[in-house]
Each structure stands twice: as structure tokens, then as C-alpha cells.
PDB file of C-alpha atoms and ligand atoms in Angstrom:
ATOM      1  CA  UNK A   1     -17.672  -9.661   4.714  1.00  0.00           C
ATOM      2  CA  UNK A   2     -15.012  -7.386   3.188  1.00  0.00           C
ATOM      3  CA  UNK A   3     -11.808  -6.926   5.185  1.00  0.00           C
ATOM      4  CA  UNK A   4     -12.155  -3.138   4.915  1.00  0.00           C
ATOM      5  CA  UNK A   5     -15.360  -1.305   4.193  1.00  0.00           C
ATOM      6  CA  UNK A   6     -15.424   2.486   3.848  1.00  0.00           C
ATOM      7  CA  UNK A   7     -18.773   4.046   3.300  1.00  0.00           C
ATOM      8  CA  UNK A   8     -19.258   7.708   2.350  1.00  0.00           C
ATOM      9  CA  UNK A   9     -16.266   8.842   4.383  1.00  0.00           C
ATOM     10  CA  UNK A  10     -15.552  12.549   4.668  1.00  0.00           C
ATOM     11  CA  UNK A  11     -12.733  13.671   6.936  1.00  0.00           C
ATOM     12  CA  UNK A  12     -11.532  17.127   7.968  1.00  0.00           C
ATOM     13  CA  UNK A  13      -8.375  17.680  10.031  1.00  0.00           C
ATOM     14  CA  UNK A  14      -8.917  19.809  13.103  1.00  0.00           C
ATOM     15  CA  UNK A  15      -8.848  23.490  12.140  1.00  0.00           C
ATOM     16  CA  UNK A  16      -8.516  22.746   8.399  1.00  0.00           C
ATOM     17  CA  UNK A  17     -10.634  24.914   6.081  1.00  0.00           C
ATOM     18  CA  UNK A  18     -11.855  21.992   3.982  1.00  0.00           C
ATOM     19  CA  UNK A  19     -12.068  18.197   4.040  1.00  0.00           C
ATOM     20  CA  UNK A  20      -9.042  16.087   3.065  1.00  0.00           C
ATOM     21  CA  UNK A  21     -11.303  13.151   2.137  1.00  0.00           C
ATOM     22  CA  UNK A  22     -14.672  13.585   0.450  1.00  0.00           C
ATOM     23  CA  UNK A  23     -17.391  10.920   0.265  1.00  0.00           C
ATOM     24  CA  UNK A  24     -14.981   8.018  -0.159  1.00  0.00           C
ATOM     25  CA  UNK A  25     -16.632   4.619  -0.579  1.00  0.00           C
ATOM     26  CA  UNK A  26     -14.612   1.451  -1.199  1.00  0.00           C
ATOM     27  CA  UNK A  27     -14.165  -2.176  -0.175  1.00  0.00           C
ATOM     28  CA  UNK A  28     -10.990  -4.220   0.129  1.00  0.00           C
ATOM     29  CA  UNK A  29     -10.871  -8.023   0.317  1.00  0.00           C
ATOM     30  CA  UNK A  30      -8.130 -10.450   1.306  1.00  0.00           C
ATOM     31  CA  UNK A  31      -6.069 -11.146  -1.821  1.00  0.00           C
ATOM     32  CA  UNK A  32      -6.451  -7.627  -3.220  1.00  0.00           C
ATOM     33  CA  UNK A  33      -3.439  -5.567  -4.186  1.00  0.00           C
ATOM     34  CA  UNK A  34      -4.817  -2.052  -4.351  1.00  0.00           C
ATOM     35  CA  UNK A  35      -2.782   0.705  -5.997  1.00  0.00           C
ATOM     36  CA  UNK A  36      -3.558   4.195  -4.735  1.00  0.00           C
ATOM     37  CA  UNK A  37      -2.425   7.102  -6.915  1.00  0.00           C
ATOM     38  CA  UNK A  38      -2.928  10.849  -6.878  1.00  0.00           C
ATOM     39  CA  UNK A  39      -1.009  14.104  -7.110  1.00  0.00           C
ATOM     40  CA  UNK A  40       0.775  15.536  -4.087  1.00  0.00           C
ATOM     41  CA  UNK A  41      -1.785  16.728  -1.535  1.00  0.00           C
ATOM     42  CA  UNK A  42      -4.589  14.620  -3.070  1.00  0.00           C
ATOM     43  CA  UNK A  43      -5.204  12.851   0.244  1.00  0.00           C
ATOM     44  CA  UNK A  44      -3.341   9.561  -0.252  1.00  0.00           C
ATOM     45  CA  UNK A  45      -1.662   9.552   3.164  1.00  0.00           C
ATOM     46  CA  UNK A  46      -4.882  10.687   4.845  1.00  0.00           C
ATOM     47  CA  UNK A  47      -6.757   7.810   3.188  1.00  0.00           C
ATOM     48  CA  UNK A  48      -4.083   5.346   4.388  1.00  0.00           C
ATOM     49  CA  UNK A  49      -4.301   6.687   7.943  1.00  0.00           C
ATOM     50  CA  UNK A  50      -8.081   6.356   7.772  1.00  0.00           C
ATOM     51  CA  UNK A  51      -7.905   2.766   6.537  1.00  0.00           C
ATOM     52  CA  UNK A  52      -5.536   1.991   9.418  1.00  0.00           C
ATOM     53  CA  UNK A  53      -7.852   3.576  11.990  1.00  0.00           C
ATOM     54  CA  UNK A  54      -5.213   6.196  12.856  1.00  0.00           C
ATOM     55  CA  UNK A  55      -7.715   8.790  11.595  1.00  0.00           C
ATOM     56  CA  UNK A  56      -9.271  10.080  13.738  1.00  0.00           C
ATOM     57  CA  UNK A  57      -7.709   8.318  16.791  1.00  0.00           C
ATOM     58  CA  UNK A  58      -4.185   9.700  16.396  1.00  0.00           C
ATOM     59  CA  UNK A  59      -4.821  12.761  14.267  1.00  0.00           C
ATOM     60  CA  UNK A  60      -7.984  14.290  15.712  1.00  0.00           C
ATOM     61  CA  UNK A  61     -10.480  15.895  13.324  1.00  0.00           C
ATOM     62  CA  UNK A  62     -14.023  15.157  12.140  1.00  0.00           C
ATOM     63  CA  UNK A  63     -14.856  11.857  10.481  1.00  0.00           C
ATOM     64  CA  UNK A  64     -18.242  11.340   8.813  1.00  0.00           C
ATOM     65  CA  UNK A  65     -19.369   8.046   7.336  1.00  0.00           C
ATOM     66  CA  UNK A  66     -18.120   4.653   8.497  1.00  0.00           C
ATOM     67  CA  UNK A  67     -14.877   2.691   8.307  1.00  0.00           C
ATOM     68  CA  UNK A  68     -15.141  -0.996   9.174  1.00  0.00           C
ATOM     69  CA  UNK A  69     -12.010  -3.040   9.510  1.00  0.00           C
ATOM     70  CA  UNK A  70     -12.561  -6.747  10.079  1.00  0.00           C
ATOM     71  CA  UNK A  71     -16.215  -5.921  10.665  1.00  0.00           C
ATOM     72  CA  UNK A  72     -15.478  -3.427  13.450  1.00  0.00           C
ATOM     73  CA  UNK A  73     -16.151   0.298  13.298  1.00  0.00           C
ATOM     74  CA  UNK A  74     -12.702   1.891  13.671  1.00  0.00           C
ATOM     75  CA  UNK A  75     -14.016   5.107  15.170  1.00  0.00           C
ATOM     76  CA  UNK A  76     -15.969   3.310  17.891  1.00  0.00           C
ATOM     77  CA  UNK A  77     -13.117   0.980  18.867  1.00  0.00           C
ATOM     78  CA  UNK A  78      -9.753   1.528  20.493  1.00  0.00           C
ATOM     79  CA  UNK A  79      -6.680   1.720  18.301  1.00  0.00           C
ATOM     80  CA  UNK A  80      -5.094  -1.261  20.071  1.00  0.00           C
ATOM     81  CA  UNK A  81      -8.107  -3.468  19.326  1.00  0.00           C
ATOM     82  CA  UNK A  82      -7.202  -3.812  15.707  1.00  0.00           C
ATOM     83  CA  UNK A  83      -3.500  -3.001  15.713  1.00  0.00           C
ATOM     84  CA  UNK A  84      -2.931  -5.838  18.192  1.00  0.00           C
ATOM     85  CA  UNK A  85      -6.109  -7.888  18.633  1.00  0.00           C
ATOM     86  CA  UNK A  86      -5.990  -9.891  21.853  1.00  0.00           C
ATOM     87  CA  UNK A  87      -7.808 -12.902  20.410  1.00  0.00           C
ATOM     88  CA  UNK A  88      -5.344 -13.499  17.576  1.00  0.00           C
ATOM     89  CA  UNK A  89      -1.618 -13.554  16.885  1.00  0.00           C
ATOM     90  CA  UNK A  90      -2.197 -11.546  13.721  1.00  0.00           C
ATOM     91  CA  UNK A  91      -2.772  -7.789  13.603  1.00  0.00           C
ATOM     92  CA  UNK A  92      -5.700  -6.578  11.531  1.00  0.00           C
ATOM     93  CA  UNK A  93      -3.643  -3.794  10.003  1.00  0.00           C
ATOM     94  CA  UNK A  94      -0.052  -2.549   9.769  1.00  0.00           C
ATOM     95  CA  UNK A  95       1.278   0.449   7.879  1.00  0.00           C
ATOM     96  CA  UNK A  96       4.623   1.793   6.711  1.00  0.00           C
ATOM     97  CA  UNK A  97       5.230   5.527   6.347  1.00  0.00           C
ATOM     98  CA  UNK A  98       6.865   7.401   3.521  1.00  0.00           C
ATOM     99  CA  UNK A  99      10.064   8.134   5.399  1.00  0.00           C
ATOM    100  CA  UNK A 100      11.460   4.785   6.583  1.00  0.00           C
ATOM    101  CA  UNK A 101      13.950   6.451   8.947  1.00  0.00           C
ATOM    102  CA  UNK A 102      11.096   7.855  11.001  1.00  0.00           C
ATOM    103  CA  UNK A 103      10.196   4.271  11.887  1.00  0.00           C
ATOM    104  CA  UNK A 104      13.598   3.076  13.007  1.00  0.00           C
ATOM    105  CA  UNK A 105      13.618   2.449  16.743  1.00  0.00           C
ATOM    106  CA  UNK A 106      16.205  -0.244  17.385  1.00  0.00           C
ATOM    107  CA  UNK A 107      19.992  -0.413  17.237  1.00  0.00           C
ATOM    108  CA  UNK A 108      19.884  -3.336  14.798  1.00  0.00           C
ATOM    109  CA  UNK A 109      17.500  -4.622  12.160  1.00  0.00           C
ATOM    110  CA  UNK A 110      16.339  -7.512  14.354  1.00  0.00           C
ATOM    111  CA  UNK A 111      15.797  -5.270  17.363  1.00  0.00           C
ATOM    112  CA  UNK A 112      13.621  -3.054  15.196  1.00  0.00           C
ATOM    113  CA  UNK A 113      11.499  -6.001  14.160  1.00  0.00           C
ATOM    114  CA  UNK A 114      11.190  -7.451  17.652  1.00  0.00           C
ATOM    115  CA  UNK A 115       9.647  -4.256  18.991  1.00  0.00           C
ATOM    116  CA  UNK A 116       6.268  -4.593  17.258  1.00  0.00           C
ATOM    117  CA  UNK A 117       5.966  -8.263  18.040  1.00  0.00           C
ATOM    118  CA  UNK A 118       6.366  -7.629  21.749  1.00  0.00           C
ATOM    119  CA  UNK A 119       3.058  -5.758  21.575  1.00  0.00           C
ATOM    120  CA  UNK A 120       1.359  -8.824  20.132  1.00  0.00           C
ATOM    121  CA  UNK A 121       2.267 -10.761  23.266  1.00  0.00           C
ATOM    122  CA  UNK A 122       3.934 -13.641  21.407  1.00  0.00           C
ATOM    123  CA  UNK A 123       6.129 -16.181  23.132  1.00  0.00           C
ATOM    124  CA  UNK A 124       9.936 -15.937  22.704  1.00  0.00           C
ATOM    125  CA  UNK A 125       9.980 -19.018  20.463  1.00  0.00           C
ATOM    126  CA  UNK A 126       7.250 -17.757  18.166  1.00  0.00           C
ATOM    127  CA  UNK A 127       8.964 -14.370  17.993  1.00  0.00           C
ATOM    128  CA  UNK A 128      12.277 -15.947  17.007  1.00  0.00           C
ATOM    129  CA  UNK A 129      10.577 -18.087  14.365  1.00  0.00           C
ATOM    130  CA  UNK A 130       8.764 -15.120  12.868  1.00  0.00           C
ATOM    131  CA  UNK A 131      11.883 -13.013  12.882  1.00  0.00           C
ATOM    132  CA  UNK A 132      13.781 -15.624  10.866  1.00  0.00           C
ATOM    133  CA  UNK A 133      10.853 -16.028   8.504  1.00  0.00           C
ATOM    134  CA  UNK A 134      10.395 -12.306   7.834  1.00  0.00           C
ATOM    135  CA  UNK A 135      14.121 -11.577   7.420  1.00  0.00           C
ATOM    136  CA  UNK A 136      14.292 -14.350   4.875  1.00  0.00           C
ATOM    137  CA  UNK A 137      11.109 -13.224   3.115  1.00  0.00           C
ATOM    138  CA  UNK A 138      12.282  -9.646   2.583  1.00  0.00           C
ATOM    139  CA  UNK A 139      15.887 -10.658   1.829  1.00  0.00           C
ATOM    140  CA  UNK A 140      17.571  -9.146   4.908  1.00  0.00           C
ATOM    141  CA  UNK A 141      18.812 -12.319   6.612  1.00  0.00           C
ATOM    142  CA  UNK A 142      22.476 -11.309   6.189  1.00  0.00           C
ATOM    143  CA  UNK A 143      21.898  -7.841   7.591  1.00  0.00           C
ATOM    144  CA  UNK A 144      20.019  -8.748  10.779  1.00  0.00           C
ATOM    145  CA  UNK A 145      22.641  -7.313  13.131  1.00  0.00           C
ATOM    146  CA  UNK A 146      23.318  -4.172  11.078  1.00  0.00           C
ATOM    147  CA  UNK A 147      22.657  -0.682  12.445  1.00  0.00           C
ATOM    148  CA  UNK A 148      19.505   0.417  10.542  1.00  0.00           C
ATOM    149  CA  UNK A 149      20.882   3.859   9.668  1.00  0.00           C
ATOM    150  CA  UNK A 150      23.831   2.229   7.886  1.00  0.00           C
ATOM    151  CA  UNK A 151      21.514   0.600   5.310  1.00  0.00           C
ATOM    152  CA  UNK A 152      20.755   1.803   1.777  1.00  0.00           C
ATOM    153  CA  UNK A 153      17.388   3.419   0.956  1.00  0.00           C
ATOM    154  CA  UNK A 154      16.002   0.210  -0.497  1.00  0.00           C
ATOM    155  CA  UNK A 155      17.178  -1.827   2.496  1.00  0.00           C
ATOM    156  CA  UNK A 156      15.606   0.674   4.926  1.00  0.00           C
ATOM    157  CA  UNK A 157      12.291   0.312   3.084  1.00  0.00           C
ATOM    158  CA  UNK A 158      12.649  -3.464   3.414  1.00  0.00           C
ATOM    159  CA  UNK A 159      13.143  -3.096   7.173  1.00  0.00           C
ATOM    160  CA  UNK A 160      10.022  -0.910   7.373  1.00  0.00           C
ATOM    161  CA  UNK A 161       8.043  -3.471   5.364  1.00  0.00           C
ATOM    162  CA  UNK A 162       9.446  -6.333   7.464  1.00  0.00           C
ATOM    163  CA  UNK A 163       8.471  -4.502  10.686  1.00  0.00           C
ATOM    164  CA  UNK A 164       4.894  -4.358   9.403  1.00  0.00           C
ATOM    165  CA  UNK A 165       4.901  -7.863   7.951  1.00  0.00           C
ATOM    166  CA  UNK A 166       6.145  -9.455  11.145  1.00  0.00           C
ATOM    167  CA  UNK A 167       2.775  -8.536  12.696  1.00  0.00           C
ATOM    168  CA  UNK A 168       1.215 -10.770   9.998  1.00  0.00           C
ATOM    169  CA  UNK A 169      -1.404  -8.110   9.259  1.00  0.00           C
ATOM    170  CA  UNK A 170      -4.522  -8.907   7.278  1.00  0.00           C
ATOM    171  CA  UNK A 171      -4.272  -5.444   5.723  1.00  0.00           C
ATOM    172  CA  UNK A 172      -0.807  -4.102   4.911  1.00  0.00           C
ATOM    173  CA  UNK A 173      -0.613  -0.435   3.904  1.00  0.00           C
ATOM    174  CA  UNK A 174       2.548   0.889   2.239  1.00  0.00           C
ATOM    175  CA  UNK A 175       2.625   4.682   1.848  1.00  0.00           C
ATOM    176  CA  UNK A 176       4.950   5.563  -1.069  1.00  0.00           C
ATOM    177  CA  UNK A 177       7.431   2.749  -0.369  1.00  0.00           C
ATOM    178  CA  UNK A 178       9.509   3.585  -3.449  1.00  0.00           C
ATOM    179  CA  UNK A 179       9.394   7.373  -3.629  1.00  0.00           C
ATOM    180  CA  UNK A 180      13.032   7.828  -2.657  1.00  0.00           C
ATOM    181  CA  UNK A 181      14.463   4.828  -4.471  1.00  0.00           C
ATOM    182  CA  UNK A 182      16.415   4.339  -7.702  1.00  0.00           C
ATOM    183  CA  UNK A 183      14.719   2.317 -10.490  1.00  0.00           C
ATOM    184  CA  UNK A 184      16.497  -0.932  -9.550  1.00  0.00           C
ATOM    185  CA  UNK A 185      15.419  -0.757  -5.872  1.00  0.00           C
ATOM    186  CA  UNK A 186      11.920   0.291  -6.945  1.00  0.00           C
ATOM    187  CA  UNK A 187      11.626  -2.819  -9.081  1.00  0.00           C
ATOM    188  CA  UNK A 188      12.799  -4.974  -6.163  1.00  0.00           C
ATOM    189  CA  UNK A 189      10.206  -3.510  -3.787  1.00  0.00           C
ATOM    190  CA  UNK A 190       7.435  -4.081  -6.347  1.00  0.00           C
ATOM    191  CA  UNK A 191       8.668  -7.630  -6.792  1.00  0.00           C
ATOM    192  CA  UNK A 192       8.485  -8.100  -3.011  1.00  0.00           C
ATOM    193  CA  UNK A 193       4.894  -6.770  -3.018  1.00  0.00           C
ATOM    194  CA  UNK A 194       4.041  -9.279  -5.738  1.00  0.00           C
ATOM    195  CA  UNK A 195       5.591 -12.101  -3.690  1.00  0.00           C
ATOM    196  CA  UNK A 196       3.555 -11.090  -0.624  1.00  0.00           C
ATOM    197  CA  UNK A 197       0.310 -11.087  -2.570  1.00  0.00           C
ATOM    198  CA  UNK A 198       1.064 -14.517  -4.022  1.00  0.00           C
ATOM    199  CA  UNK A 199       2.318 -16.245  -0.893  1.00  0.00           C
ATOM    200  CA  UNK A 200       0.557 -14.624   2.067  1.00  0.00           C
ATOM    201  CA  UNK A 201      -3.072 -14.356   3.061  1.00  0.00           C
ATOM    202  CA  UNK A 202      -3.485 -10.590   3.180  1.00  0.00           C
ATOM    203  CA  UNK A 203      -4.551  -7.485   1.292  1.00  0.00           C
ATOM    204  CA  UNK A 204      -1.979  -4.844   0.330  1.00  0.00           C
ATOM    205  CA  UNK A 205      -2.547  -1.156  -0.349  1.00  0.00           C
ATOM    206  CA  UNK A 206       0.371   0.531  -2.125  1.00  0.00           C
ATOM    207  CA  UNK A 207       0.638   4.281  -2.656  1.00  0.00           C
ATOM    208  CA  UNK A 208       2.603   5.734  -5.532  1.00  0.00           C
ATOM    209  CA  UNK A 209       2.381   9.092  -7.254  1.00  0.00           C
ATOM    210  CA  UNK A 210       2.771   7.400 -10.624  1.00  0.00           C
ATOM    211  CA  UNK A 211       0.830   4.512 -12.137  1.00  0.00           C
ATOM    212  CA  UNK A 212       3.746   2.880 -13.954  1.00  0.00           C
ATOM    213  CA  UNK A 213       4.554   0.155 -11.413  1.00  0.00           C
ATOM    214  CA  UNK A 214       1.147   0.080  -9.731  1.00  0.00           C
ATOM    215  CA  UNK A 215      -0.537  -0.859 -12.999  1.00  0.00           C
ATOM    216  CA  UNK A 216       1.506  -4.040 -13.384  1.00  0.00           C
ATOM    217  CA  UNK A 217       1.371  -5.113  -9.710  1.00  0.00           C
ATOM    218  CA  UNK A 218      -2.113  -4.150  -8.480  1.00  0.00           C
ATOM    219  CA  UNK A 219      -5.391  -5.841  -9.370  1.00  0.00           C
ATOM    220  CA  UNK A 220      -7.278  -2.643  -8.559  1.00  0.00           C
ATOM    221  CA  UNK A 221      -6.376   1.020  -8.858  1.00  0.00           C
ATOM    222  CA  UNK A 222      -7.813   3.964  -6.961  1.00  0.00           C
ATOM    223  CA  UNK A 223      -7.261   7.526  -8.131  1.00  0.00           C
ATOM    224  CA  UNK A 224      -7.662  10.370  -5.668  1.00  0.00           C
ATOM    225  CA  UNK A 225      -8.081  14.034  -6.528  1.00  0.00           C
ATOM    226  CA  UNK A 226      -8.580  16.685  -3.852  1.00  0.00           C
ATOM    227  CA  UNK A 227      -9.834  14.080  -1.407  1.00  0.00           C
ATOM    228  CA  UNK A 228     -12.319  12.418  -3.763  1.00  0.00           C
ATOM    229  CA  UNK A 229     -12.021   9.019  -5.460  1.00  0.00           C
ATOM    230  CA  UNK A 230     -12.420  10.060  -9.076  1.00  0.00           C
ATOM    231  CA  UNK A 231     -11.758   6.662 -10.576  1.00  0.00           C
ATOM    232  CA  UNK A 232     -11.471   3.065  -9.389  1.00  0.00           C
ATOM    233  CA  UNK A 233     -11.337  -0.270 -11.159  1.00  0.00           C
ATOM    234  CA  UNK A 234      -9.012  -2.797 -12.734  1.00  0.00           C
ATOM    235  CA  UNK A 235      -5.769  -1.427 -14.246  1.00  0.00           C
ATOM    236  CA  UNK A 236      -7.034  -1.702 -17.822  1.00  0.00           C
ATOM    237  CA  UNK A 237     -10.218   0.128 -16.919  1.00  0.00           C
ATOM    238  CA  UNK A 238      -8.408   2.968 -15.134  1.00  0.00           C
ATOM    239  CA  UNK A 239      -5.567   3.339 -17.665  1.00  0.00           C
ATOM    240  CA  UNK A 240      -8.104   3.912 -20.419  1.00  0.00           C
ATOM    241  CA  UNK A 241      -9.080   7.214 -18.756  1.00  0.00           C
ATOM    242  CA  UNK A 242      -6.095   9.141 -20.151  1.00  0.00           C
ATOM    243  CA  UNK A 243      -7.692  12.639 -20.134  1.00  0.00           C
ATOM    244  CA  UNK A 244      -9.006  12.183 -16.582  1.00  0.00           C
ATOM    245  CA  UNK A 245      -5.591  11.053 -15.319  1.00  0.00           C
ATOM    246  CA  UNK A 246      -3.888  14.046 -16.938  1.00  0.00           C
ATOM    247  CA  UNK A 247      -6.503  16.363 -15.515  1.00  0.00           C
ATOM    248  CA  UNK A 248      -5.815  15.181 -11.947  1.00  0.00           C
ATOM    249  CA  UNK A 249      -2.033  15.522 -12.355  1.00  0.00           C
ATOM    250  CA  UNK A 250      -1.040  11.891 -12.935  1.00  0.00           C
ATOM    251  CA  UNK A 251       1.166  11.202 -15.929  1.00  0.00           C
ATOM    252  CA  UNK A 252      -0.280   8.107 -17.623  1.00  0.00           C
ATOM    253  CA  UNK A 253       2.351   5.454 -18.441  1.00  0.00           C
ATOM    254  CA  UNK A 254       3.646   5.737 -22.045  1.00  0.00           C
ATOM    255  CA  UNK A 255       2.392   2.242 -22.835  1.00  0.00           C
ATOM    256  CA  UNK A 256      -1.127   3.300 -21.774  1.00  0.00           C
ATOM    257  CA  UNK A 257      -1.068   6.388 -24.010  1.00  0.00           C
ATOM    258  CA  UNK A 258       0.162   4.399 -27.014  1.00  0.00           C
ATOM    259  CA  UNK A 259      -2.117   1.430 -26.260  1.00  0.00           C
ATOM    260  CA  UNK A 260      -5.176   3.667 -25.899  1.00  0.00           C
ATOM    261  CA  UNK A 261      -4.356   5.338 -29.230  1.00  0.00           C
ATOM    262  CA  UNK A 262      -4.021   1.891 -30.881  1.00  0.00           C
ATOM    263  CA  UNK A 263      -7.386   0.794 -29.463  1.00  0.00           C
ATOM    264  CA  UNK A 264      -8.972   4.062 -30.572  1.00  0.00           C
ATOM    265  CA  UNK A 265      -7.591   3.572 -34.081  1.00  0.00           C
ATOM    266  CA  UNK A 266      -9.004   0.036 -34.176  1.00  0.00           C
ATOM    267  CA  UNK A 267      -5.534  -1.525 -34.446  1.00  0.00           C
ATOM    268  CA  UNK A 268      -5.874  -3.722 -31.337  1.00  0.00           C
ATOM    269  CA  UNK A 269      -8.749  -5.011 -29.251  1.00  0.00           C
ATOM    270  CA  UNK A 270      -8.889  -3.950 -25.602  1.00  0.00           C
ATOM    271  CA  UNK A 271      -7.420  -6.899 -23.670  1.00  0.00           C
ATOM    272  CA  UNK A 272      -5.824  -7.535 -20.295  1.00  0.00           C
ATOM    273  CA  UNK A 273      -2.404  -5.892 -20.120  1.00  0.00           C
ATOM    274  CA  UNK A 274      -2.564  -3.978 -23.414  1.00  0.00           C
ATOM    275  CA  UNK A 275      -2.405  -0.678 -21.549  1.00  0.00           C
ATOM    276  CA  UNK A 276       0.107  -1.618 -18.850  1.00  0.00           C
ATOM    277  CA  UNK A 277       2.525  -4.111 -20.364  1.00  0.00           C
ATOM    278  CA  UNK A 278       4.636  -3.220 -23.434  1.00  0.00           C
ATOM    279  CA  UNK A 279       5.176  -6.867 -24.319  1.00  0.00           C
ATOM    280  CA  UNK A 280       1.455  -7.535 -24.502  1.00  0.00           C
ATOM    281  CA  UNK A 281       0.843  -4.433 -26.590  1.00  0.00           C
ATOM    282  CA  UNK A 282       3.601  -5.413 -29.017  1.00  0.00           C
ATOM    283  CA  UNK A 283       2.222  -8.987 -29.186  1.00  0.00           C
ATOM    284  CA  UNK A 284      -1.237  -7.615 -29.973  1.00  0.00           C
ATOM    285  CA  UNK A 285       0.220  -5.406 -32.728  1.00  0.00           C
ATOM    286  CA  UNK A 286       2.171  -8.364 -34.151  1.00  0.00           C
ATOM    287  CA  UNK A 287      -1.030 -10.251 -34.880  1.00  0.00           C
ATOM    288  CA  UNK A 288      -2.064  -7.477 -37.274  1.00  0.00           C
ATOM    289  CA  UNK A 289      -2.565  -8.733 -40.827  1.00  0.00           C
TER     290      UNK A 289
HETATM  291  N1  ADP B   1      -2.252  17.131  10.047  1.00  0.00           N
HETATM  292  C1  ADP B   1      -2.872  17.863   9.104  1.00  0.00           C
HETATM  293  N2  ADP B   1      -3.602  18.955   9.441  1.00  0.00           N
HETATM  294  C2  ADP B   1      -4.244  19.687   8.497  1.00  0.00           C
HETATM  295  N3  ADP B   1      -4.236  19.408   7.182  1.00  0.00           N
HETATM  296  C3  ADP B   1      -3.530  18.332   6.784  1.00  0.00           C
HETATM  297  C4  ADP B   1      -2.814  17.509   7.707  1.00  0.00           C
HETATM  298  N4  ADP B   1      -2.202  16.512   7.012  1.00  0.00           N
HETATM  299  C5  ADP B   1      -2.523  16.709   5.719  1.00  0.00           C
HETATM  300  N5  ADP B   1      -3.324  17.796   5.563  1.00  0.00           N
HETATM  301  C6  ADP B   1      -3.897  18.305   4.307  1.00  0.00           C
HETATM  302  O1  ADP B   1      -4.717  17.288   3.737  1.00  0.00           O
HETATM  303  C7  ADP B   1      -4.555  17.240   2.319  1.00  0.00           C
HETATM  304  C8  ADP B   1      -4.128  15.847   1.916  1.00  0.00           C
HETATM  305  O2  ADP B   1      -2.817  15.591   2.423  1.00  0.00           O
HETATM  306  P1  ADP B   1      -2.132  14.174   2.305  1.00  0.00           P
HETATM  307  O3  ADP B   1      -3.100  13.138   2.748  1.00  0.00           O
HETATM  308  O4  ADP B   1      -0.836  14.235   2.997  1.00  0.00           O
HETATM  309  O5  ADP B   1      -1.927  14.057   0.710  1.00  0.00           O
HETATM  310  P2  ADP B   1      -0.910  13.156  -0.145  1.00  0.00           P
HETATM  311  O6  ADP B   1      -0.443  12.041   0.713  1.00  0.00           O
HETATM  312  O7  ADP B   1      -1.724  12.700  -1.320  1.00  0.00           O
HETATM  313  O8  ADP B   1       0.205  14.048  -0.589  1.00  0.00           O
HETATM  314  C9  ADP B   1      -3.548  18.337   1.967  1.00  0.00           C
HETATM  315  O9  ADP B   1      -4.256  19.470   1.569  1.00  0.00           O
HETATM  316  C10 ADP B   1      -2.819  18.573   3.260  1.00  0.00           C
HETATM  317  O10 ADP B   1      -2.381  19.899   3.340  1.00  0.00           O
HETATM  318 MG1   MG B   2       1.474  11.375   1.270  1.00  0.00          MG
END
């Protein structure tokens, strides 16, 4: 059974003239790192909220089709059933929002992280253990007593990710975690996402408006345009669709444009990484006679 199953989902916000999601069908399994890309207004955040069951529970609006999370229909259930399931010390889903400051609730990093766990009904000892573990995992152990607003952009994103991770969700959704970060902090967040996928038993959905970092971190990419999934597949499959990506307002990574031209010209064979990783493209070109 897939962790998340969306079948022919169309969603319209209350009072909106047209749907924000159109006939979306997809599955996500534990172990997946799913990159979700699309131009501004394409429906990325709405899709995240739908995966998390917040659509339609928190937003209102009309949802057609079905969303099953951990085998349960999200529309039929109560939000709390899968955000904090009573029969498990793991949440089914946790999500971070684009603006990390909107999620700060405590006076210190550790207070912020404790808040969510209290809803899971964990014992004090388990909470303390998890807090130490998550602070270490995201690299914030030295900043645990810091006032969250005093942190840098990258550190605030780490706190937001830690606050989700501390719930040990099966599905972790990160909505544009790097949109306000400099290249160095971006790289660190993507490295953290890679670490999570390698070391933890979960699925991660990461939203980005560009494919550059998603293509090297995700095992599957989804491309949204005006609420519809216009393309999904492995990075090499999706990056080959240069004209489609340009048409929906996503700038394809330079390496994909050059790699696709090399494949087209018969210079290199299509192979894993040729369109997303410069080193692999250069290696492939080196083997030319
Ligand atoms: N609360 C809302 N009520 C009505 N329309 C909304 C609401 N939130 C988003 N939309 C509309 O839904 C579409 C998708 O928005 P969104 O999911 O935020 O896109 P993205 O995250 O890709 O920028 C946009 O046309 C936006 O105007
Ligand atoms: Mg958004």
C-alpha cells in the first residue's frame, strides 16, 4: 500500500473562479524523495496542503477525487487522526511552510520543538531524547537555547524542519525550504534532505521553483502547471523535456540543456545523471573517441 495515494484530485478554494488542482493522480512510497516544481501560482502549496490533509479541513473548498494517507481517506477523517495518530508515536505527516518565521512559537529553539511533541502525548523522557536527537541531526545542538528570531535564515529553516522531524512523520513535506536562502545555505538544506532520506524511514516532498537542486536530490520529479501535473518521472526523464519545462515557466538547469543537446547530437548516450550532474556529463564526453 502506498503511503500517499491521490486519485483524480480536483480542488477549488471556496469562492475561487477555477480549480487550483486539476485531476492530480500520484503515489508516494516510503523512501521516495519527491521534488515538486512549478511556476508561481501553479498550485505547489495547494498540492502540499492537500497531501497533508489540510485541504479541505483547514482551508475549506471543494475536493473531488480521493486522497489516502496511510490508507485512510483524508477528507473522511479528522485532521488530528493523521497529524497525531493515537496508536503510534509517529505522525503520519508533518509540513513546513515557506516562511519559517510564521511557524515560530517558542522563546527558544528547544521550546519551539517541544510544542509539537506535546501533542503526540510522549513521556518527558522520550521527549528529551527526541529533542537531543533532532537538534543533533539538523546541526542546531549549540543553538538550543537561542531566541528563534535571532537566527539566520538557514538556521530558521533548520528549526522549522526540526519541528516537523521531531514528530517522526512518515511523510515530510517541505514547501520551498530554500527560497529565501543564499547558495551556501541552500546547499546545506539539500544536504540535510539527502541525509534524512538515507538515514530515516520516511518519504520527503520538497518544493522548489527551480529544478537545479531538486534534480540531484530527488528520485522523482513532479511538474505542476496551472493545477495540473504535466510531467512526472525520474529526474533524467523529466529533464529531457526541455521545451515543456520552458513552456510552463521553469528554467531547465544549464547542464540539462547542454546534456540534452549532446544526446540529440549523438555525442553521448542517455544515462543516469547526464542531465543533472555536470561531472557525469563531462565524464561521458571524455569517453568520446
Ligand atoms: N486561500 C485561497 N483562496 C483562493 N485561491 C487561492 C488560495 N490560495 C491559493 N489560491 C490560488 O490557487 C492557485 C495556486 O496557488 P498556490 O498553491 O499558492 O501556488 P504556488 O504555491 O505554486 O505558488 C493560485 O491561482 C492562487 O491564487
Ligand atoms: Mg507556494
